[in-house]
């Protein structure tokens, strides 16, 4: 890659401080915290920052990311967050300590892969509490227990759930109490106690904060809160966490005064959307060399005042810069705060350089 920009800077000291805060809050309630690395493509410096902050292990949705961390020398416990593909069971058996599962048949496949690899993997049975993504339905406990009882190398660590991500269902005393109860049922069927009740992600922190997390929940898997200090599902900033660890910076390539209304008959934009415009007269506009191949523009907020995103195509992002104080010229840079989606897109775009800063 030749150009320095677009660039995503990551302040790892801030991530460590955020992890310390989350771990401190949770440890007071007997809850251990796994650091979720997928938001920054399991960058090793970010993984280290989370461990430095006291996370007991690292969790990622991709086996490739976990394998990468192993190659970087991480010997810490690693959890696979996405229920495994039948086609990746060998990689799972060879690289992960613990894996979320929801299909009895997959558990049996994983067990066979572990047999071949000579390894053991702990599994956490996901229970769907209403968000309608992965997980057994509460009446599917017996079928899952039957599969687990046939396994020799796949050990059931406990139950878990994911909320918010697909349908926006919020964690609550009601749905997480159901999770604890299903954990009890599974434990009875298996004939041994369960080590883990994994009660969700960043959005579950609010229950820990207000002291309503049901007794028995003893693990959370936290990414967004530690990286960004926000909770998108709960629609809040997390007041005790820092929010500027991640910055995305792009280079200005055009600054010009232009009318705010397009000229000519308009159709759809490059992505099939029909943009709407407001006539604000002639205004200063800037273009930065960054677009949908690099980020999710809807998730960006300019750091400096007087800048407003107008729109973005694949490679250009235009801003209204009329109220920006001071000069603006090609070669200057504009920095943005990012939400989870924008961060994820930047981290997985081959065009965005990640720069680690440690203050
Ligand atoms: C991504 C993910 C998490 C972490 O979610 P955050 O909201 O970033 O804390 C936890 N569990 C699963 C299953 C995930 O896929």
mmCIF file of C-alpha atoms and ligand atoms in Angstrom:
data_model
loop_
_atom_site.group_PDB
_atom_site.id
_atom_site.type_symbol
_atom_site.label_atom_id
_atom_site.label_comp_id
_atom_site.label_asym_id
_atom_site.label_seq_id
_atom_site.Cartn_x
_atom_site.Cartn_y
_atom_site.Cartn_z
ATOM 1 C CA UNK A 1 0.000 0.000 0.000
ATOM 2 C CA UNK A 2 1.478 3.329 -0.994
ATOM 3 C CA UNK A 3 -0.643 6.033 0.602
ATOM 4 C CA UNK A 4 -0.786 6.550 4.339
ATOM 5 C CA UNK A 5 -4.527 7.313 4.251
ATOM 6 C CA UNK A 6 -7.200 6.281 4.999
ATOM 7 C CA UNK A 7 -5.799 5.402 8.367
ATOM 8 C CA UNK A 8 -7.443 3.995 11.474
ATOM 9 C CA UNK A 9 -5.554 4.843 14.646
ATOM 10 C CA UNK A 10 -6.048 2.678 17.703
ATOM 11 C CA UNK A 11 -5.030 3.853 21.160
ATOM 12 C CA UNK A 12 -4.251 0.582 22.917
ATOM 13 C CA UNK A 13 -3.583 2.196 26.312
ATOM 14 C CA UNK A 14 -7.158 3.456 26.268
ATOM 15 C CA UNK A 15 -8.421 -0.034 25.365
ATOM 16 C CA UNK A 16 -6.500 -1.444 28.328
ATOM 17 C CA UNK A 17 -8.043 1.154 30.654
ATOM 18 C CA UNK A 18 -11.525 0.377 29.332
ATOM 19 C CA UNK A 19 -10.931 -3.353 29.782
ATOM 20 C CA UNK A 20 -9.748 -2.741 33.360
ATOM 21 C CA UNK A 21 -12.947 -0.834 34.126
ATOM 22 C CA UNK A 22 -15.222 -3.515 32.648
ATOM 23 C CA UNK A 23 -13.276 -6.326 34.315
ATOM 24 C CA UNK A 24 -13.346 -4.460 37.653
ATOM 25 C CA UNK A 25 -17.096 -3.924 37.475
ATOM 26 C CA UNK A 26 -17.776 -7.556 36.559
ATOM 27 C CA UNK A 27 -15.321 -9.219 38.938
ATOM 28 C CA UNK A 28 -17.185 -7.623 41.840
ATOM 29 C CA UNK A 29 -20.190 -9.737 40.748
ATOM 30 C CA UNK A 30 -18.277 -12.932 40.090
ATOM 31 C CA UNK A 31 -18.389 -12.439 36.323
ATOM 32 C CA UNK A 32 -15.343 -13.057 34.139
ATOM 33 C CA UNK A 33 -14.830 -11.045 30.960
ATOM 34 C CA UNK A 34 -13.620 -12.343 27.615
ATOM 35 C CA UNK A 35 -12.233 -9.668 25.281
ATOM 36 C CA UNK A 36 -13.885 -9.788 21.859
ATOM 37 C CA UNK A 37 -11.354 -8.929 19.151
ATOM 38 C CA UNK A 38 -13.363 -9.195 15.911
ATOM 39 C CA UNK A 39 -14.141 -5.450 15.734
ATOM 40 C CA UNK A 40 -10.483 -4.793 14.916
ATOM 41 C CA UNK A 41 -9.805 -8.058 13.039
ATOM 42 C CA UNK A 42 -7.983 -9.526 16.036
ATOM 43 C CA UNK A 43 -5.067 -7.116 15.792
ATOM 44 C CA UNK A 44 -2.432 -8.587 18.129
ATOM 45 C CA UNK A 45 -1.793 -5.229 19.834
ATOM 46 C CA UNK A 46 -5.500 -4.969 20.606
ATOM 47 C CA UNK A 47 -5.614 -8.537 21.893
ATOM 48 C CA UNK A 48 -2.663 -7.748 24.191
ATOM 49 C CA UNK A 49 -4.345 -4.564 25.382
ATOM 50 C CA UNK A 50 -7.466 -6.525 26.352
ATOM 51 C CA UNK A 51 -5.414 -9.138 28.212
ATOM 52 C CA UNK A 52 -3.418 -6.402 29.950
ATOM 53 C CA UNK A 53 -6.733 -5.021 31.158
ATOM 54 C CA UNK A 54 -7.564 -8.325 32.831
ATOM 55 C CA UNK A 55 -9.718 -10.181 30.290
ATOM 56 C CA UNK A 56 -9.468 -13.907 31.045
ATOM 57 C CA UNK A 57 -9.365 -14.893 27.389
ATOM 58 C CA UNK A 58 -9.881 -13.735 23.815
ATOM 59 C CA UNK A 59 -12.964 -14.334 21.734
ATOM 60 C CA UNK A 60 -13.457 -13.914 18.001
ATOM 61 C CA UNK A 61 -16.041 -14.902 15.434
ATOM 62 C CA UNK A 62 -13.468 -16.138 12.910
ATOM 63 C CA UNK A 63 -11.207 -19.174 13.202
ATOM 64 C CA UNK A 64 -8.782 -17.362 10.879
ATOM 65 C CA UNK A 65 -8.413 -14.581 13.438
ATOM 66 C CA UNK A 66 -7.844 -17.063 16.252
ATOM 67 C CA UNK A 67 -5.273 -18.937 14.191
ATOM 68 C CA UNK A 68 -3.531 -15.631 13.489
ATOM 69 C CA UNK A 69 -3.326 -14.865 17.205
ATOM 70 C CA UNK A 70 -1.873 -18.336 17.823
ATOM 71 C CA UNK A 71 0.778 -17.639 15.177
ATOM 72 C CA UNK A 72 1.611 -14.407 17.006
ATOM 73 C CA UNK A 73 2.327 -16.544 20.053
ATOM 74 C CA UNK A 74 -0.795 -16.038 22.171
ATOM 75 C CA UNK A 75 -1.196 -19.049 24.454
ATOM 76 C CA UNK A 76 -4.256 -17.644 26.249
ATOM 77 C CA UNK A 77 -7.687 -19.260 26.243
ATOM 78 C CA UNK A 78 -9.455 -18.564 22.948
ATOM 79 C CA UNK A 79 -13.166 -18.785 22.250
ATOM 80 C CA UNK A 80 -14.844 -19.101 18.852
ATOM 81 C CA UNK A 81 -17.966 -16.939 18.871
ATOM 82 C CA UNK A 82 -19.651 -17.967 15.659
ATOM 83 C CA UNK A 83 -21.200 -21.406 15.745
ATOM 84 C CA UNK A 84 -18.784 -23.486 13.671
ATOM 85 C CA UNK A 85 -19.121 -24.370 10.000
ATOM 86 C CA UNK A 86 -19.041 -28.117 9.389
ATOM 87 C CA UNK A 87 -16.217 -27.380 6.941
ATOM 88 C CA UNK A 88 -13.949 -25.835 9.583
ATOM 89 C CA UNK A 89 -14.204 -28.403 12.387
ATOM 90 C CA UNK A 90 -10.571 -29.500 12.017
ATOM 91 C CA UNK A 91 -9.364 -25.899 12.409
ATOM 92 C CA UNK A 92 -11.655 -25.435 15.385
ATOM 93 C CA UNK A 93 -10.364 -28.623 17.008
ATOM 94 C CA UNK A 94 -6.755 -27.550 16.476
ATOM 95 C CA UNK A 95 -6.961 -23.892 17.485
ATOM 96 C CA UNK A 96 -9.711 -23.052 19.936
ATOM 97 C CA UNK A 97 -10.215 -23.886 23.596
ATOM 98 C CA UNK A 98 -13.885 -23.165 23.649
ATOM 99 C CA UNK A 99 -16.600 -22.789 21.050
ATOM 100 C CA UNK A 100 -20.236 -21.673 21.004
ATOM 101 C CA UNK A 101 -22.568 -24.340 19.548
ATOM 102 C CA UNK A 102 -26.259 -24.679 18.776
ATOM 103 C CA UNK A 103 -26.717 -27.804 16.620
ATOM 104 C CA UNK A 104 -26.433 -31.315 18.091
ATOM 105 C CA UNK A 105 -25.073 -32.612 14.772
ATOM 106 C CA UNK A 106 -22.316 -29.995 14.818
ATOM 107 C CA UNK A 107 -21.305 -31.035 18.313
ATOM 108 C CA UNK A 108 -20.875 -34.610 17.086
ATOM 109 C CA UNK A 109 -18.831 -33.427 14.097
ATOM 110 C CA UNK A 110 -16.630 -31.333 16.365
ATOM 111 C CA UNK A 111 -16.120 -34.306 18.637
ATOM 112 C CA UNK A 112 -14.938 -36.430 15.705
ATOM 113 C CA UNK A 113 -12.578 -33.646 14.576
ATOM 114 C CA UNK A 114 -11.147 -33.449 18.098
ATOM 115 C CA UNK A 115 -10.601 -37.188 18.078
ATOM 116 C CA UNK A 116 -8.588 -36.896 14.871
ATOM 117 C CA UNK A 117 -6.651 -33.870 16.111
ATOM 118 C CA UNK A 118 -6.033 -35.399 19.518
ATOM 119 C CA UNK A 119 -7.440 -32.290 21.153
ATOM 120 C CA UNK A 120 -10.284 -31.325 23.464
ATOM 121 C CA UNK A 121 -12.674 -28.420 23.022
ATOM 122 C CA UNK A 122 -15.095 -27.019 25.556
ATOM 123 C CA UNK A 123 -18.490 -26.021 24.203
ATOM 124 C CA UNK A 124 -21.055 -23.511 25.378
ATOM 125 C CA UNK A 125 -24.588 -24.372 24.265
ATOM 126 C CA UNK A 126 -26.273 -21.270 22.905
ATOM 127 C CA UNK A 127 -29.878 -20.700 23.891
ATOM 128 C CA UNK A 128 -32.100 -18.392 21.830
ATOM 129 C CA UNK A 129 -33.787 -16.078 24.317
ATOM 130 C CA UNK A 130 -35.762 -14.223 21.667
ATOM 131 C CA UNK A 131 -33.277 -12.345 19.482
ATOM 132 C CA UNK A 132 -33.799 -15.130 16.902
ATOM 133 C CA UNK A 133 -30.219 -15.553 15.842
ATOM 134 C CA UNK A 134 -28.331 -18.694 16.962
ATOM 135 C CA UNK A 135 -29.372 -20.971 19.771
ATOM 136 C CA UNK A 136 -31.478 -23.934 20.761
ATOM 137 C CA UNK A 137 -35.083 -23.308 21.594
ATOM 138 C CA UNK A 138 -35.728 -23.923 25.301
ATOM 139 C CA UNK A 139 -37.470 -27.232 24.485
ATOM 140 C CA UNK A 140 -34.363 -28.491 22.685
ATOM 141 C CA UNK A 141 -32.252 -29.087 25.783
ATOM 142 C CA UNK A 142 -32.762 -32.855 25.840
ATOM 143 C CA UNK A 143 -31.749 -33.389 22.237
ATOM 144 C CA UNK A 144 -28.587 -31.363 22.841
ATOM 145 C CA UNK A 145 -27.833 -33.270 26.044
ATOM 146 C CA UNK A 146 -28.148 -36.559 24.145
ATOM 147 C CA UNK A 147 -25.517 -35.407 21.643
ATOM 148 C CA UNK A 148 -23.197 -34.112 24.369
ATOM 149 C CA UNK A 149 -23.433 -37.410 26.254
ATOM 150 C CA UNK A 150 -22.104 -39.220 23.170
ATOM 151 C CA UNK A 151 -18.986 -37.029 23.034
ATOM 152 C CA UNK A 152 -15.607 -38.095 24.308
ATOM 153 C CA UNK A 153 -13.500 -35.012 23.581
ATOM 154 C CA UNK A 154 -16.088 -32.264 23.549
ATOM 155 C CA UNK A 155 -16.860 -31.161 27.055
ATOM 156 C CA UNK A 156 -19.925 -29.042 27.847
ATOM 157 C CA UNK A 157 -18.800 -25.964 29.781
ATOM 158 C CA UNK A 158 -22.213 -24.444 30.061
ATOM 159 C CA UNK A 159 -24.873 -22.349 28.358
ATOM 160 C CA UNK A 160 -24.807 -18.939 26.770
ATOM 161 C CA UNK A 161 -26.883 -16.511 24.812
ATOM 162 C CA UNK A 162 -26.560 -13.694 22.366
ATOM 163 C CA UNK A 163 -28.957 -10.776 22.447
ATOM 164 C CA UNK A 164 -29.373 -7.571 20.534
ATOM 165 C CA UNK A 165 -27.252 -8.319 17.498
ATOM 166 C CA UNK A 166 -29.939 -9.401 15.042
ATOM 167 C CA UNK A 167 -33.303 -8.227 16.338
ATOM 168 C CA UNK A 168 -32.272 -5.697 18.955
ATOM 169 C CA UNK A 169 -33.734 -7.657 21.887
ATOM 170 C CA UNK A 170 -32.365 -6.204 25.129
ATOM 171 C CA UNK A 171 -30.936 -8.394 27.884
ATOM 172 C CA UNK A 172 -33.284 -8.447 30.862
ATOM 173 C CA UNK A 173 -33.747 -10.107 34.214
ATOM 174 C CA UNK A 174 -36.484 -12.218 32.598
ATOM 175 C CA UNK A 175 -34.577 -13.564 29.599
ATOM 176 C CA UNK A 176 -31.292 -14.088 31.463
ATOM 177 C CA UNK A 177 -33.085 -15.858 34.334
ATOM 178 C CA UNK A 178 -34.463 -18.228 31.707
ATOM 179 C CA UNK A 179 -30.878 -18.853 30.555
ATOM 180 C CA UNK A 180 -29.791 -19.740 34.107
ATOM 181 C CA UNK A 181 -32.778 -22.088 34.442
ATOM 182 C CA UNK A 182 -32.004 -23.846 31.157
ATOM 183 C CA UNK A 183 -28.411 -24.208 32.354
ATOM 184 C CA UNK A 184 -29.783 -26.024 35.401
ATOM 185 C CA UNK A 185 -31.851 -28.362 33.213
ATOM 186 C CA UNK A 186 -28.871 -29.164 31.004
ATOM 187 C CA UNK A 187 -26.716 -29.788 34.044
ATOM 188 C CA UNK A 188 -29.268 -32.283 35.398
ATOM 189 C CA UNK A 189 -29.437 -34.104 32.075
ATOM 190 C CA UNK A 190 -25.640 -34.281 31.790
ATOM 191 C CA UNK A 191 -25.171 -35.268 35.407
ATOM 192 C CA UNK A 192 -22.484 -32.710 36.157
ATOM 193 C CA UNK A 193 -22.423 -29.066 37.193
ATOM 194 C CA UNK A 194 -21.830 -26.424 34.529
ATOM 195 C CA UNK A 195 -18.903 -24.031 34.834
ATOM 196 C CA UNK A 196 -20.279 -21.265 32.644
ATOM 197 C CA UNK A 197 -23.417 -19.232 32.139
ATOM 198 C CA UNK A 198 -22.393 -16.747 29.458
ATOM 199 C CA UNK A 199 -24.853 -13.893 29.676
ATOM 200 C CA UNK A 200 -24.153 -11.934 26.536
ATOM 201 C CA UNK A 201 -22.088 -9.007 25.360
ATOM 202 C CA UNK A 202 -21.672 -5.271 25.918
ATOM 203 C CA UNK A 203 -25.427 -4.757 26.146
ATOM 204 C CA UNK A 204 -25.538 -6.975 29.253
ATOM 205 C CA UNK A 205 -23.242 -4.633 31.184
ATOM 206 C CA UNK A 206 -26.150 -2.403 32.199
ATOM 207 C CA UNK A 207 -27.579 -5.231 34.312
ATOM 208 C CA UNK A 208 -24.243 -5.629 36.058
ATOM 209 C CA UNK A 209 -24.104 -1.871 36.666
ATOM 210 C CA UNK A 210 -27.517 -1.666 38.285
ATOM 211 C CA UNK A 211 -27.084 -4.904 40.229
ATOM 212 C CA UNK A 212 -29.896 -6.822 38.515
ATOM 213 C CA UNK A 213 -27.841 -9.463 36.701
ATOM 214 C CA UNK A 214 -29.448 -12.791 37.675
ATOM 215 C CA UNK A 215 -27.462 -14.962 40.077
ATOM 216 C CA UNK A 216 -25.593 -17.666 38.175
ATOM 217 C CA UNK A 217 -24.502 -15.603 35.175
ATOM 218 C CA UNK A 218 -20.718 -15.693 35.463
ATOM 219 C CA UNK A 219 -19.316 -14.735 32.070
ATOM 220 C CA UNK A 220 -19.664 -11.917 29.521
ATOM 221 C CA UNK A 221 -18.067 -11.538 26.094
ATOM 222 C CA UNK A 222 -17.320 -7.869 25.575
ATOM 223 C CA UNK A 223 -16.101 -6.098 22.452
ATOM 224 C CA UNK A 224 -17.869 -2.826 21.675
ATOM 225 C CA UNK A 225 -17.768 -1.459 25.208
ATOM 226 C CA UNK A 226 -14.031 -2.005 25.587
ATOM 227 C CA UNK A 227 -13.150 -0.723 22.115
ATOM 228 C CA UNK A 228 -15.572 2.172 21.741
ATOM 229 C CA UNK A 229 -17.114 2.858 25.154
ATOM 230 C CA UNK A 230 -20.600 2.601 23.648
ATOM 231 C CA UNK A 231 -23.527 0.171 23.761
ATOM 232 C CA UNK A 232 -25.355 0.392 20.456
ATOM 233 C CA UNK A 233 -28.159 -2.019 21.431
ATOM 234 C CA UNK A 234 -28.804 -0.147 24.661
ATOM 235 C CA UNK A 235 -28.480 3.108 22.688
ATOM 236 C CA UNK A 236 -26.104 4.698 25.168
ATOM 237 C CA UNK A 237 -22.589 5.764 25.840
ATOM 238 C CA UNK A 238 -21.075 3.913 28.795
ATOM 239 C CA UNK A 239 -20.271 6.772 31.153
ATOM 240 C CA UNK A 240 -17.279 5.211 32.928
ATOM 241 C CA UNK A 241 -15.483 4.233 29.683
ATOM 242 C CA UNK A 242 -13.359 6.279 27.272
ATOM 243 C CA UNK A 243 -14.719 6.780 23.793
ATOM 244 C CA UNK A 244 -11.876 7.976 21.604
ATOM 245 C CA UNK A 245 -9.621 4.957 21.209
ATOM 246 C CA UNK A 246 -10.531 4.676 17.514
ATOM 247 C CA UNK A 247 -10.087 7.448 14.928
ATOM 248 C CA UNK A 248 -10.383 7.181 11.167
ATOM 249 C CA UNK A 249 -8.493 9.778 9.157
ATOM 250 C CA UNK A 250 -8.717 10.538 5.447
ATOM 251 C CA UNK A 251 -6.948 12.956 3.132
ATOM 252 C CA UNK A 252 -8.659 15.903 1.459
ATOM 253 C CA UNK A 253 -8.491 15.788 -2.343
ATOM 254 C CA UNK A 254 -10.837 18.612 -3.363
ATOM 255 C CA UNK A 255 -12.171 21.786 -1.746
ATOM 256 C CA UNK A 256 -14.544 23.939 -3.756
ATOM 257 C CA UNK A 257 -17.606 26.118 -3.426
ATOM 258 C CA UNK A 258 -20.578 24.449 -5.066
ATOM 259 C CA UNK A 259 -24.353 24.750 -4.990
ATOM 260 C CA UNK A 260 -26.080 22.504 -2.472
ATOM 261 C CA UNK A 261 -28.673 21.395 -5.039
ATOM 262 C CA UNK A 262 -27.631 19.055 -7.887
ATOM 263 C CA UNK A 263 -28.104 20.388 -11.403
ATOM 264 C CA UNK A 264 -30.222 18.353 -13.804
ATOM 265 C CA UNK A 265 -32.805 15.628 -13.467
ATOM 266 C CA UNK A 266 -31.772 13.179 -10.686
ATOM 267 C CA UNK A 267 -32.051 9.391 -10.577
ATOM 268 C CA UNK A 268 -30.558 7.003 -8.036
ATOM 269 C CA UNK A 269 -27.024 7.212 -6.636
ATOM 270 C CA UNK A 270 -24.290 4.604 -7.219
ATOM 271 C CA UNK A 271 -25.878 2.327 -4.610
ATOM 272 C CA UNK A 272 -29.454 2.594 -5.849
ATOM 273 C CA UNK A 273 -30.589 5.047 -3.194
ATOM 274 C CA UNK A 274 -32.383 8.251 -4.038
ATOM 275 C CA UNK A 275 -30.658 11.064 -2.178
ATOM 276 C CA UNK A 276 -32.577 14.088 -0.977
ATOM 277 C CA UNK A 277 -31.098 17.577 -0.872
ATOM 278 C CA UNK A 278 -31.881 20.790 0.876
ATOM 279 C CA UNK A 279 -31.160 24.090 -0.841
ATOM 280 C CA UNK A 280 -28.699 25.927 1.370
ATOM 281 C CA UNK A 281 -27.207 28.054 -1.389
ATOM 282 C CA UNK A 282 -23.597 27.874 -2.478
ATOM 283 C CA UNK A 283 -21.332 26.327 0.141
ATOM 284 C CA UNK A 284 -17.760 25.158 0.660
ATOM 285 C CA UNK A 285 -17.474 21.423 0.134
ATOM 286 C CA UNK A 286 -14.579 19.068 0.700
ATOM 287 C CA UNK A 287 -13.960 15.618 -0.711
ATOM 288 C CA UNK A 288 -11.830 13.128 1.196
ATOM 289 C CA UNK A 289 -10.353 10.044 -0.481
ATOM 290 C CA UNK A 290 -12.357 7.442 1.389
ATOM 291 C CA UNK A 291 -15.610 5.700 0.554
ATOM 292 C CA UNK A 292 -17.687 2.587 0.924
ATOM 293 C CA UNK A 293 -14.722 0.394 0.023
ATOM 294 C CA UNK A 294 -13.068 1.670 3.204
ATOM 295 C CA UNK A 295 -15.743 2.385 5.787
ATOM 296 C CA UNK A 296 -19.436 2.552 6.521
ATOM 297 C CA UNK A 297 -19.936 6.312 6.069
ATOM 298 C CA UNK A 298 -23.206 6.330 8.056
ATOM 299 C CA UNK A 299 -21.191 5.348 11.124
ATOM 300 C CA UNK A 300 -18.728 8.257 10.951
ATOM 301 C CA UNK A 301 -18.820 11.550 12.837
ATOM 302 C CA UNK A 302 -16.311 14.304 12.037
ATOM 303 C CA UNK A 303 -14.248 15.220 15.104
ATOM 304 C CA UNK A 304 -13.896 18.911 14.259
ATOM 305 C CA UNK A 305 -16.862 21.242 14.314
ATOM 306 C CA UNK A 306 -18.255 22.822 11.147
ATOM 307 C CA UNK A 307 -18.025 19.635 9.114
ATOM 308 C CA UNK A 308 -21.031 17.622 8.002
ATOM 309 C CA UNK A 309 -21.055 14.488 5.870
ATOM 310 C CA UNK A 310 -23.146 14.967 2.736
ATOM 311 C CA UNK A 311 -22.726 11.566 1.163
ATOM 312 C CA UNK A 312 -20.344 8.901 -0.014
ATOM 313 C CA UNK A 313 -19.769 6.701 -3.032
ATOM 314 C CA UNK A 314 -17.289 3.822 -3.318
ATOM 315 C CA UNK A 315 -14.190 5.997 -3.050
ATOM 316 C CA UNK A 316 -15.258 9.577 -2.286
ATOM 317 C CA UNK A 317 -16.801 11.075 0.804
ATOM 318 C CA UNK A 318 -18.100 14.626 0.503
ATOM 319 C CA UNK A 319 -18.511 17.012 3.385
ATOM 320 C CA UNK A 320 -20.129 20.374 3.833
ATOM 321 C CA UNK A 321 -17.259 22.502 5.170
ATOM 322 C CA UNK A 322 -18.887 25.931 5.004
ATOM 323 C CA UNK A 323 -18.855 26.348 8.786
ATOM 324 C CA UNK A 324 -15.416 24.820 9.303
ATOM 325 C CA UNK A 325 -13.138 27.485 10.705
ATOM 326 C CA UNK A 326 -9.856 28.024 8.957
ATOM 327 C CA UNK A 327 -8.429 26.968 5.646
ATOM 328 C CA UNK A 328 -8.952 23.554 4.118
ATOM 329 C CA UNK A 329 -6.837 22.355 1.223
ATOM 330 C CA UNK A 330 -5.908 19.158 -0.587
ATOM 331 C CA UNK A 331 -3.356 17.343 1.566
ATOM 332 C CA UNK A 332 -5.064 18.327 4.815
ATOM 333 C CA UNK A 333 -6.693 15.508 6.727
ATOM 334 C CA UNK A 334 -10.093 15.088 8.368
ATOM 335 C CA UNK A 335 -10.592 12.714 11.296
ATOM 336 C CA UNK A 336 -13.752 10.904 12.280
ATOM 337 C CA UNK A 337 -15.069 8.989 15.250
ATOM 338 C CA UNK A 338 -16.455 5.614 14.210
ATOM 339 C CA UNK A 339 -19.291 3.443 15.424
ATOM 340 C CA UNK A 340 -18.963 -0.346 15.545
ATOM 341 C CA UNK A 341 -20.027 -0.833 11.921
ATOM 342 C CA UNK A 342 -17.631 1.770 10.564
ATOM 343 C CA UNK A 343 -14.772 0.386 12.667
ATOM 344 C CA UNK A 344 -15.507 -3.175 11.508
ATOM 345 C CA UNK A 345 -15.587 -2.092 7.860
ATOM 346 C CA UNK A 346 -12.312 -0.157 8.197
ATOM 347 C CA UNK A 347 -10.627 -3.058 9.989
ATOM 348 C CA UNK A 348 -11.594 -5.509 7.250
ATOM 349 C CA UNK A 349 -10.889 -3.215 4.301
ATOM 350 C CA UNK A 350 -7.507 -3.911 2.684
ATOM 351 C CA UNK A 351 -7.321 -0.195 1.832
ATOM 352 C CA UNK A 352 -7.302 1.113 5.394
ATOM 353 C CA UNK A 353 -4.047 1.136 7.319
ATOM 354 C CA UNK A 354 -4.293 0.418 11.047
ATOM 355 C CA UNK A 355 -1.903 2.441 13.171
ATOM 356 C CA UNK A 356 -1.347 1.481 16.800
ATOM 357 C CA UNK A 357 -0.656 4.341 19.153
ATOM 358 C CA UNK A 358 0.318 3.734 22.733
ATOM 359 C CA UNK A 359 0.356 6.904 24.788
HETATM 360 C C1 LIG B 1 -19.573 -10.028 18.572
HETATM 361 C C2 LIG B 1 -20.051 -10.931 19.626
HETATM 362 C C3 LIG B 1 -19.947 -10.557 20.986
HETATM 363 C C4 LIG B 1 -19.410 -9.208 21.400
HETATM 364 O O1 LIG B 1 -20.389 -8.231 21.229
HETATM 365 P P1 LIG B 1 -20.176 -6.703 21.668
HETATM 366 O O2 LIG B 1 -21.502 -6.091 21.513
HETATM 367 O O3 LIG B 1 -19.158 -6.141 20.717
HETATM 368 O O4 LIG B 1 -19.683 -6.687 23.063
HETATM 369 C C5 LIG B 1 -20.364 -11.468 21.929
HETATM 370 N N1 LIG B 1 -20.887 -12.662 21.596
HETATM 371 C C6 LIG B 1 -21.017 -13.050 20.319
HETATM 372 C C7 LIG B 1 -21.614 -14.380 20.019
HETATM 373 C C8 LIG B 1 -20.608 -12.202 19.292
HETATM 374 O O5 LIG B 1 -20.736 -12.596 18.019
#
